[in-house]
């Protein structure tokens, strides 16, 4: 290529760099929200932070199909006589319900005055609701509201309701399931919540003592005892609408809270035109003396039903138009929330809480600060090492490293849109779908950024080591640069593609923070390839005399290429290390089988994990805490994590809102119950809840299944890619080495007393995608030597390639190690677990790429040379 062509190509590359830089500035500026002097928002900031960095609560909700089935059967018991009718009715309800659920939930959240909520539909009729910066009281209110169907309906009680109920009470001592007698009324039994969650409960309650199938039995709360225990009276409520169409909340125009003369709260409502006409028809027909009123001198009772619960049954005194009132035993807060829910509309299907995660704002700010410090430290360590070791070339690499950070926003937006193509469910928080908005930054995303800083210089190291070899062969600077970049390119491409494949798999199977990590990791790899291959070459071309014969100044780990017989050592190392793998993994599975909670975090087993700040000078012992919590869960895991000034207390229980004990709690709030027990018994310890993670068994099983699938898919994808780019034997060697890295990292991590979470599985996948890089570089050198050297035996060629790549293997491991150490030093909680797993994995990956992958590959060929196409003179020249 002549100098003119080379100059024109460089101009185009500089132009591409300029365009990417401008785009990066565009998607980033202004990073924070801009306000005028009066405090009005002028322009929204482009940086968005996840709840783990700014605090808040995240709920994952799903359609309660069991409850939906019960509601359908309770409304029409005869439906069970028609095979498949219940399922057909359920499918009819679920078809297209997701959009309606999102609309209703959004209106409810807006009615609560939430700031910048995120409401996102997910697969399998699930819903993610994120509420930033809310306190504990607001969290509890939101939790109740999101699970309330708010289905309002008006029907009639039986014309002889009083007599029939009186006869029922006098003739039988039986009670509705889940209730006990208290005089002439019922009260809920101690196990009511557990009983009410059993399949078919709604149907059994609705058919209790009914005079005929056209009525259903319902209970009305009539008073509040001094002890706070509500009591109930029974009614038989007609299933037949009181007008030509059912009168439901869908006709409500508005609802508002009103106060009577004694200060009792009620909800006044107004119907729209059609609803007003239906309500007028019903009250006209069944008022005192109405044409359809069989009681004649007395008006019929109008049953006001909310979520299949009878709220009140006032007598119809006269014809009523478009307005009415709902009375009951409401507090001011309950009445306001009910009015909000009615205004938002009814959910088309009942929802249940599948998972909950909450982080206090102060903890979020601390996590943000620690993440930024870790990123800065990681950058400084890597940059310092590269400059000291490679000097001038290291300075070029550091400029590229700085550009990696500067151009990363552009890469994040582009990668988010590309990865969005692979996602079954779009995630608005993660960009995609043509958006130029930056993905939401989470703590795992920061971890991905820090890790990217360590991995970004991999390509530079490969190139620089190749350039060193060219200078050793007495090449000029121009030739050394040309050959160094050319011969390194295939290894860079292959090794980075495997990491990108892992990122795609992480994005597809992950949600929320895991997707954030996948985007950051993939974007970092893409932009580091661009700067390492394109930008650094431009900088060398602009600052180097191509005719110079003076080598670039570089330090050396080895003064000459070592001559270690790695293949011979591999016969021992493979069996020893896999023996260690099997032992540690066996211990892990034995512990997991005996007590899953001892080795698996709540996001994989289901349960509730709470973190508290606590006064270090007054903290109770673990034994004292266990004694207090033992009545609720004697298998709870209790750990202290001591810091400076304060201690952090971790309590993990297997109970959730859907467990037997959780069902018996007020509002099914495990976190509130455990927190209350601790604060009551240890009031001097100043215990404050700073985060909560509650994961139902369904979500835990899904995450465990998706995590396992992701690991298997990553291994298979890398096997296929390496086999395609090289040969099957090479792919098998890489697969065995990666399996070793994942298994030994899992086993040793577990032996450290830590619990495996979804983020730890993410770290294992990252190890798989990263550690294969070393292996591919070695395999690329073996393939190159096989093509150039047709005479040397295969074992000698493999040993030579391993020794030639040893310096590069050590250096890239060091730079990645620096980045992980920064995370390890400043990460907390799950990020600490991620960093610990990566530390183990980096060491294991470095070892396996040298001592496992190549020996296993050689055993597959049994001394036979793989037949790669011989390198032609033209190919050599092109390189």
XYZ file of C-alpha atoms in Angstrom, residues 612-615 618-619 646 679 682-689:
16
model
C -29.610 -3.488 58.816
C -27.356 -0.753 60.081
C -26.756 -1.205 63.803
C -24.919 0.627 66.557
C -24.904 -1.850 71.533
C -25.196 -4.666 69.047
C -21.195 0.902 62.546
C -36.397 -3.214 66.949
C -33.067 -4.522 70.823
C -34.293 -0.946 71.005
C -30.907 0.400 72.195
C -29.073 -0.980 69.143
C -30.618 1.640 66.813
C -31.454 -1.008 64.204
C -32.458 0.471 60.833
C -33.424 -1.471 57.737
